[in-house]
């Protein structure tokens, strides 16, 4: 299996190359050159454990990695989860389910991809003997999950940019209280989009990338999308058979990475009913799905900070398929959007994906209502999934553990939500570095470390 860029200006590459590079050299995002049909495997896969399912799925893509090695990489990646099902389902009512994706080491869904990515990197460094520098930008959870995926990996240095003061104090502690010597949390003055824009420019400097062995962990890395596909499969198999093919997956969304993974699984022939994109008040995607216009707005800090994003980088992958796999059209749309902050689609092919928007006031009300109605506590990101009226069975992806956002939870239900792993962090002295959000300053910092 080879992987192509959404912008079509580089030759196809192997799985390992796509994972090592993160962003393609033409600034596009990697995708499989053809999506496999999963239908023939569904019966056999239905009874596999999470790790077995993950291995079977990845074997279709990571064709340049030996199967036994792949098995080891996958097995190691799901040992730090605190639930035997890895991604358990809670049933709240006849037609309402929650897919709990917060049982990993940083208590957010990004652990699913980043634990695996850390082990893929380690295997690659062992194979090539070349050290790498990982650079990422985070609105909170990615950075923490990346750092924990790469902790203690020999030959890896991890640099994570995050907007100072705009991630939750506990998210910041997960990044800055690791006591690891190969981890550099970089606090920048600005928004997540500023951090991401600076990071993208650093990746476009190919000489620098080669010099430091640059690699990405943002949701643009292909391995992350594929790792996230697995819990959609696992959830599909665990839903009661009677509603399995009638259930809509509701996905709290920022960068569009999570929902893209589910949508790709559907495109690979798994009979998932459909998806709803659930945004917070940063609603560029909601507006797009409602109006067909993709228009940039200012980022407005919210109670669900990991979704405080306007430019949804993974949207480019969806666009590639929506525009009939035409990279020229993708380049035109991205370039118009970059220059004018807006793109108006003649006909936007939403492929049945619907959307909703939840502002801060509603987030608090929803946390309260869900607690009263079902005795279940949701975090502010997951709360966005509970917006509006439900039409038929729904499974809402719970993207973070509520204990990561204690202030919002106390304000909403007058009760604490705690988790032992977070209590331990409060004993450790944080280490972070202040850096300007410019490509020059970031490169200088990385060179000197
Ligand atoms: C990252 C994150 C999201 C958004 O995921 P995307 O892949 O960016 O759409 C939602 N909730 C939480 C808790 C997150 O960490």
Coordinates of C-alpha atoms and ligand atoms in Angstrom, one line a residue:
X1 CA 0.0 0.0 0.0
X2 CA 1.3 3.5 -1.0
X3 CA 0.3 6.9 0.3
X4 CA -0.4 10.0 -1.7
X5 CA -0.5 13.7 -0.8
X6 CA -3.8 15.6 -1.0
X7 CA -2.0 18.2 -3.0
X8 CA -0.7 15.7 -5.6
X9 CA 2.8 17.2 -6.1
X10 CA 5.0 14.4 -4.6
X11 CA 5.4 10.8 -5.6
X12 CA 3.5 8.1 -3.5
X13 CA 5.4 6.9 -0.4
X14 CA 5.4 3.9 1.9
X15 CA 3.5 3.8 5.2
X16 CA 6.7 4.3 7.2
X17 CA 7.8 7.3 5.2
X18 CA 4.3 8.9 5.5
X19 CA 4.4 8.4 9.2
X20 CA 7.9 9.7 9.6
X21 CA 7.2 12.8 7.5
X22 CA 3.9 13.7 9.0
X23 CA 3.2 16.5 6.5
X24 CA 4.0 15.8 2.9
X25 CA 6.8 17.9 1.3
X26 CA 4.2 19.7 -0.9
X27 CA 2.4 20.7 2.4
X28 CA -0.4 18.3 1.6
X29 CA -1.7 15.5 3.9
X30 CA -1.1 11.8 3.3
X31 CA -3.9 9.5 2.4
X32 CA -4.0 5.8 1.3
X33 CA -3.8 5.7 -2.5
X34 CA -6.9 3.5 -2.4
X35 CA -9.1 2.7 0.5
X36 CA -9.5 -1.0 1.2
X37 CA -12.9 -2.7 1.4
X38 CA -13.4 -3.9 4.9
X39 CA -16.7 -5.7 4.2
X40 CA -15.1 -9.1 3.7
X41 CA -13.4 -8.9 7.1
X42 CA -16.3 -7.7 9.3
X43 CA -17.5 -11.1 10.4
X44 CA -14.1 -12.3 11.4
X45 CA -13.1 -9.0 13.1
X46 CA -16.3 -8.8 15.2
X47 CA -14.9 -11.1 17.9
X48 CA -11.3 -9.7 18.1
X49 CA -9.9 -7.9 21.1
X50 CA -9.1 -4.2 20.7
X51 CA -5.4 -4.8 20.1
X52 CA -6.1 -7.7 17.7
X53 CA -8.5 -5.5 15.7
X54 CA -6.0 -2.7 15.6
X55 CA -3.3 -5.1 14.3
X56 CA -5.6 -6.6 11.7
X57 CA -6.7 -3.1 10.5
X58 CA -3.1 -1.7 10.4
X59 CA -1.8 -4.7 8.5
X60 CA -3.8 -3.5 5.5
X61 CA -1.9 -0.2 5.5
X62 CA 1.5 -0.8 7.1
X63 CA 2.5 -3.2 4.5
X64 CA 6.2 -2.3 4.8
X65 CA 6.2 -3.4 8.5
X66 CA 6.7 -7.0 9.3
X67 CA 3.5 -8.5 10.8
X68 CA 5.2 -9.8 14.0
X69 CA 6.8 -6.4 14.6
X70 CA 3.5 -4.7 14.0
X71 CA 1.8 -7.0 16.5
X72 CA 4.4 -6.0 19.1
X73 CA 4.0 -2.3 18.4
X74 CA 0.2 -2.5 18.7
X75 CA 0.3 -4.7 21.8
X76 CA 2.6 -2.2 23.6
X77 CA 0.4 0.7 22.7
X78 CA -2.7 -0.4 24.6
X79 CA -1.2 -1.5 27.9
X80 CA -1.5 1.9 29.7
X81 CA -5.3 2.0 29.5
X82 CA -7.3 1.6 32.7
X83 CA -10.2 -0.3 31.2
X84 CA -10.1 -3.9 29.8
X85 CA -12.3 -2.9 26.8
X86 CA -9.9 0.0 26.0
X87 CA -12.8 1.9 24.4
X88 CA -15.9 0.8 26.5
X89 CA -19.4 1.7 25.6
X90 CA -21.8 3.0 28.3
X91 CA -25.5 2.7 27.5
X92 CA -27.5 5.7 28.9
X93 CA -30.9 4.8 27.5
X94 CA -32.5 2.5 24.8
X95 CA -31.1 4.6 22.0
X96 CA -28.3 6.6 23.6
X97 CA -24.7 5.4 24.0
X98 CA -21.4 6.9 25.0
X99 CA -18.1 5.7 23.6
X100 CA -15.6 6.4 26.4
X101 CA -12.3 7.3 24.8
X102 CA -10.7 8.6 28.0
X103 CA -9.2 5.6 29.6
X104 CA -5.6 6.2 28.3
X105 CA -2.7 7.8 30.2
X106 CA -3.7 11.4 29.6
X107 CA -7.4 10.8 29.9
X108 CA -8.3 12.0 26.4
X109 CA -9.0 10.2 23.1
X110 CA -5.7 11.3 21.6
X111 CA -3.9 8.6 23.6
X112 CA -5.3 6.1 21.2
X113 CA -3.2 7.5 18.4
X114 CA -0.2 8.8 20.2
X115 CA 0.6 5.8 22.3
X116 CA 0.8 3.9 19.0
X117 CA 2.7 6.7 17.2
X118 CA 5.3 6.7 20.0
X119 CA 5.9 3.0 19.4
X120 CA 6.0 3.4 15.6
X121 CA 8.6 6.1 16.0
X122 CA 10.6 3.9 18.4
X123 CA 10.6 1.0 16.0
X124 CA 11.6 3.3 13.1
X125 CA 14.5 4.7 15.1
X126 CA 15.7 1.2 16.0
X127 CA 15.5 0.3 12.3
X128 CA 17.3 3.4 10.9
X129 CA 19.5 4.4 13.8
X130 CA 18.5 8.1 13.1
X131 CA 17.2 10.2 16.0
X132 CA 14.2 12.4 15.4
X133 CA 12.8 15.7 16.7
X134 CA 9.0 15.7 17.1
X135 CA 7.3 19.1 16.7
X136 CA 3.7 19.6 17.5
X137 CA 1.2 22.4 18.2
X138 CA -1.6 21.7 20.7
X139 CA -4.7 23.3 22.1
X140 CA -4.2 21.1 25.1
X141 CA -4.8 17.4 24.8
X142 CA -2.6 16.6 21.7
X143 CA 0.5 17.9 23.5
X144 CA -0.1 16.0 26.6
X145 CA -0.9 12.8 24.7
X146 CA 2.2 13.3 22.4
X147 CA 4.5 13.8 25.3
X148 CA 3.2 10.7 27.1
X149 CA 3.4 8.7 23.9
X150 CA 7.0 9.6 23.5
X151 CA 8.2 9.6 27.1
X152 CA 11.4 7.6 27.6
X153 CA 11.7 6.8 23.9
X154 CA 15.5 6.7 23.1
X155 CA 16.4 9.0 20.1
X156 CA 13.3 11.2 20.4
X157 CA 13.1 14.9 21.4
X158 CA 9.6 16.3 21.8
X159 CA 8.8 20.0 21.2
X160 CA 5.2 21.0 21.9
X161 CA 3.9 24.5 21.2
X162 CA 0.8 25.6 23.1
X163 CA -1.0 28.9 23.7
X164 CA 0.1 30.2 27.1
X165 CA -2.9 30.5 29.5
X166 CA -5.3 29.0 27.0
X167 CA -5.0 25.3 28.0
X168 CA -6.5 24.0 31.2
X169 CA -4.2 24.0 34.3
X170 CA -4.3 20.2 34.4
X171 CA -3.6 19.8 30.7
X172 CA -0.6 22.1 31.2
X173 CA 0.5 20.0 34.1
X174 CA 0.3 16.8 32.0
X175 CA 2.8 18.5 29.6
X176 CA 5.1 20.3 32.0
X177 CA 5.2 17.8 35.0
X178 CA 6.7 14.8 33.3
X179 CA 10.2 15.1 34.8
X180 CA 11.5 13.8 31.4
X181 CA 14.7 15.3 30.0
X182 CA 13.6 14.9 26.3
X183 CA 10.4 17.0 26.5
X184 CA 10.2 20.7 25.8
X185 CA 6.8 22.3 26.3
X186 CA 6.9 25.7 24.5
X187 CA 4.4 28.3 25.8
X188 CA 3.7 30.9 23.2
X189 CA 1.8 34.2 23.3
X190 CA -1.0 33.8 20.9
X191 CA -3.7 31.3 19.9
X192 CA -3.6 27.7 18.9
X193 CA -3.9 28.8 15.2
X194 CA -0.8 31.0 15.6
X195 CA 1.1 28.0 17.0
X196 CA -0.1 25.8 14.2
X197 CA 0.7 28.3 11.5
X198 CA 4.2 28.8 12.8
X199 CA 4.7 25.0 13.0
X200 CA 3.5 24.5 9.5
X201 CA 6.0 27.1 8.2
X202 CA 8.8 25.3 10.1
X203 CA 7.9 22.0 8.3
X204 CA 8.1 23.8 4.9
X205 CA 11.8 24.4 5.5
X206 CA 13.1 21.2 4.1
X207 CA 16.7 21.8 5.0
X208 CA 15.8 22.4 8.6
X209 CA 13.6 19.3 8.6
X210 CA 16.5 17.1 7.3
X211 CA 18.9 18.7 9.8
X212 CA 16.9 17.8 12.9
X213 CA 15.0 14.8 11.7
X214 CA 11.7 16.7 12.0
X215 CA 8.5 14.7 12.5
X216 CA 4.9 15.8 13.2
X217 CA 2.5 14.4 15.8
X218 CA -0.4 16.8 15.1
X219 CA -3.6 15.3 13.9
X220 CA -2.2 15.7 10.4
X221 CA -0.1 12.5 10.9
X222 CA -1.7 9.7 8.9
X223 CA -1.0 7.1 11.7
X224 CA -3.2 9.1 14.0
X225 CA -6.2 9.0 11.6
X226 CA -5.7 5.3 11.1
X227 CA -5.4 4.6 14.8
X228 CA -8.6 6.5 15.4
X229 CA -10.4 4.4 12.8
X230 CA -10.0 1.4 15.1
X231 CA -12.3 2.6 17.8
X232 CA -15.1 3.3 15.3
X233 CA -14.8 -0.3 14.2
X234 CA -14.6 -1.6 17.8
X235 CA -17.7 0.5 18.7
X236 CA -19.6 -0.7 15.7
X237 CA -19.0 -4.3 16.8
X238 CA -20.0 -3.6 20.4
X239 CA -23.3 -1.8 19.7
X240 CA -26.3 -4.0 20.1
X241 CA -26.9 -5.7 16.8
X242 CA -30.5 -4.4 16.5
X243 CA -29.3 -0.7 16.4
X244 CA -25.8 -1.2 15.0
X245 CA -26.6 0.0 11.5
X246 CA -29.1 2.7 12.7
X247 CA -26.8 4.5 15.0
X248 CA -25.4 8.0 14.3
X249 CA -21.9 8.7 15.6
X250 CA -21.7 12.2 17.2
X251 CA -18.2 13.6 17.3
X252 CA -17.0 16.6 19.3
X253 CA -14.9 18.3 16.7
X254 CA -12.1 20.8 16.3
X255 CA -9.5 19.8 13.8
X256 CA -11.9 17.4 12.1
X257 CA -9.4 14.5 12.7
X258 CA -11.7 12.4 14.9
X259 CA -14.7 12.6 12.7
X260 CA -12.7 12.1 9.5
X261 CA -11.5 8.7 10.9
X262 CA -15.0 7.5 11.4
X263 CA -16.1 8.8 8.0
X264 CA -13.2 6.9 6.3
X265 CA -14.3 3.7 8.1
X266 CA -17.7 4.2 6.6
X267 CA -16.2 4.8 3.2
X268 CA -14.3 1.5 3.6
X269 CA -17.6 -0.3 3.5
X270 CA -18.6 -0.5 7.2
X271 CA -22.3 0.2 7.3
X272 CA -22.3 3.1 9.8
X273 CA -25.4 5.1 9.5
X274 CA -23.8 8.6 9.6
X275 CA -22.1 11.3 11.6
X276 CA -22.8 14.6 13.3
X277 CA -20.0 17.1 13.7
X278 CA -20.5 18.8 17.1
X279 CA -18.6 22.1 17.5
X280 CA -18.4 24.5 20.3
X281 CA -18.8 28.3 19.7
X282 CA -15.8 28.1 17.3
X283 CA -18.2 26.9 14.6
X284 CA -16.4 27.2 11.3
X285 CA -17.3 23.6 10.5
X286 CA -20.9 24.0 11.6
X287 CA -21.3 27.0 9.4
X288 CA -19.7 25.1 6.5
X289 CA -22.1 22.2 6.9
X290 CA -25.1 24.5 7.2
X291 CA -24.2 27.0 4.4
X292 CA -21.5 25.6 2.1
X293 CA -19.2 28.5 3.0
X294 CA -15.9 27.9 4.7
X295 CA -15.1 31.2 6.3
X296 CA -12.5 32.0 8.9
X297 CA -13.5 33.8 12.1
X298 CA -11.6 34.9 15.2
X299 CA -10.9 32.1 17.7
X300 CA -13.1 32.6 20.8
X301 CA -11.7 30.8 23.9
X302 CA -14.3 28.5 25.3
X303 CA -15.0 25.9 28.1
X304 CA -14.0 23.2 25.6
X305 CA -10.5 24.5 24.8
X306 CA -9.4 21.5 22.7
X307 CA -12.0 22.5 20.2
X308 CA -11.0 26.2 20.1
X309 CA -9.9 25.9 16.5
X310 CA -11.0 27.7 13.3
X311 CA -8.7 26.3 10.6
X312 CA -9.5 22.5 10.8
X313 CA -6.4 21.0 9.2
X314 CA -7.8 17.6 8.6
X315 CA -10.7 19.0 6.7
X316 CA -8.3 19.0 3.7
X317 CA -8.4 15.2 3.7
X318 CA -12.3 15.2 3.5
X319 CA -12.1 17.8 0.8
X320 CA -9.8 15.6 -1.3
X321 CA -12.5 12.9 -1.4
X322 CA -15.4 15.4 -1.7
X323 CA -13.7 16.9 -4.7
X324 CA -13.4 13.5 -6.4
X325 CA -9.7 12.9 -5.5
X326 CA -8.7 15.9 -7.6
X327 CA -5.5 17.5 -6.0
X328 CA -5.6 20.4 -8.3
X329 CA -9.0 21.4 -7.0
X330 CA -7.8 20.9 -3.4
X331 CA -4.8 23.3 -4.1
X332 CA -7.1 25.9 -5.6
X333 CA -9.5 25.8 -2.6
X334 CA -6.8 25.9 0.0
X335 CA -5.0 28.7 -1.7
X336 CA -8.2 30.8 -2.1
X337 CA -9.0 30.1 1.5
X338 CA -5.4 31.1 2.6
X339 CA -5.5 34.4 0.6
X340 CA -9.1 35.5 1.4
X341 CA -10.0 33.6 4.6
X342 CA -13.0 32.2 2.8
X343 CA -14.2 29.6 0.2
X344 CA -17.7 29.4 -1.2
X345 CA -18.5 25.9 -2.5
X346 CA -20.9 25.8 -5.5
X347 CA -22.2 22.5 -4.1
X348 CA -20.7 21.3 -0.9
X349 CA -20.9 17.5 -0.7
X350 CA -21.5 16.9 3.0
X351 CA -22.0 13.2 2.3
X352 CA -24.8 13.1 4.9
X353 CA -22.7 14.5 7.7
X354 CA -24.8 16.8 9.9
X355 CA -23.6 19.4 12.4
X356 CA -24.4 21.2 15.6
X357 CA -23.0 24.1 17.7
X358 CA -22.9 24.5 21.4
X359 CA -21.8 27.7 23.2
X360 CA -20.4 28.0 26.7
X361 CA -23.7 28.7 28.4
X362 CA -25.2 25.5 26.8
X363 CA -22.2 23.4 27.8
X364 CA -22.8 24.1 31.5
X365 CA -26.6 23.4 31.1
X366 CA -25.9 20.1 29.2
X367 CA -23.5 18.8 31.9
X368 CA -26.2 19.5 34.5
X369 CA -29.0 18.0 32.4
X370 CA -27.0 14.8 31.5
X371 CA -26.0 14.3 35.2
X372 CA -29.6 14.7 36.4
X373 CA -31.1 12.6 33.6
X374 CA -28.6 9.7 33.5
X375 CA -26.4 10.1 36.6
X376 CA -23.5 10.4 34.2
X377 CA -20.8 13.2 34.2
X378 CA -19.5 14.4 30.8
X379 CA -16.6 16.7 30.2
X380 CA -17.2 20.1 28.4
X381 CA -16.1 18.7 25.0
X382 CA -18.3 15.6 25.2
X383 CA -21.2 17.9 26.3
X384 CA -21.2 19.4 22.8
X385 CA -22.2 16.0 21.5
X386 CA -25.4 16.2 23.6
X387 CA -26.7 19.3 21.9
X388 CA -30.1 19.5 20.3
X389 CA -32.8 16.8 19.6
X390 CA -31.8 13.3 18.8
X391 CA -33.3 11.6 15.8
X392 CA -32.8 7.8 16.2
X393 CA -30.0 5.9 18.1
X394 CA -26.9 7.9 18.8
X395 CA -23.4 7.1 20.1
X396 CA -21.6 10.1 21.5
X397 CA -17.8 10.0 21.5
X398 CA -16.6 11.0 25.0
X399 CA -13.3 12.6 24.1
X400 CA -12.0 13.5 27.6
X401 CA -12.5 12.5 31.3
X402 CA -14.4 15.1 33.2
X403 CA -11.7 15.4 35.9
X404 CA -9.5 17.2 33.4
X405 CA -11.9 20.2 33.6
X406 CA -12.7 20.4 37.3
X407 CA -13.8 24.0 37.4
X408 CA -16.5 23.6 34.7
X409 CA -17.8 20.4 36.3
X410 CA -18.1 22.0 39.8
X411 CA -19.8 25.1 38.3
X412 CA -22.3 22.9 36.5
X413 CA -23.2 20.1 39.0
X414 CA -21.7 21.4 42.3
X415 CA -19.7 18.2 42.6
X416 CA -16.0 17.4 42.1
X417 CA -14.7 15.1 39.5
X418 CA -11.3 13.7 40.3
X419 CA -8.9 11.1 38.9
X420 CA -5.9 9.7 40.8
X421 CA -3.4 10.2 37.9
X422 CA -4.2 14.0 38.0
X423 CA -3.8 14.3 41.8
X424 CA -0.2 12.9 41.5
X425 CA 0.7 15.7 39.0
X426 CA 0.0 18.4 41.5
X427 CA 3.0 17.3 43.6
X428 CA 5.5 17.9 40.7
X429 CA 7.2 21.2 39.8
X430 CA 6.3 22.3 36.2
X431 CA 9.0 23.0 33.5
X432 CA 8.2 25.1 30.4
X433 CA 9.9 27.5 28.0
X434 CA 8.6 30.8 26.7
X435 CA 9.1 31.1 22.9
X436 CA 7.8 33.6 20.3
X437 CA 5.3 32.0 17.9
X438 CA 7.6 32.6 14.8
X439 CA 9.2 30.0 12.7
X440 CA 12.6 31.7 13.3
X441 CA 12.3 31.6 17.1
X442 CA 11.1 28.0 17.1
X443 CA 13.9 26.8 14.8
X444 CA 16.5 28.6 17.0
X445 CA 15.1 27.0 20.1
X446 CA 15.2 23.5 18.6
X447 CA 18.7 23.9 17.2
X448 CA 20.0 25.0 20.7
X449 CA 18.4 22.1 22.4
Ligands
LIG1 C1 -8.6 17.2 20.4 C2 -9.9 17.1 21.1 C3 -11.1 17.3 20.4 C4 -11.2 17.6 18.9 O1 -10.7 16.6 18.1 P1 -10.3 16.8 16.6 O2 -9.7 15.6 16.1 O3 -9.4 18.0 16.6 O4 -11.6 17.1 15.9 C5 -12.3 17.1 21.1 N1 -12.3 16.8 22.4 C6 -11.1 16.7 23.1 C7 -11.2 16.4 24.6 C8 -9.9 16.8 22.5 O5 -8.8 16.6 23.1

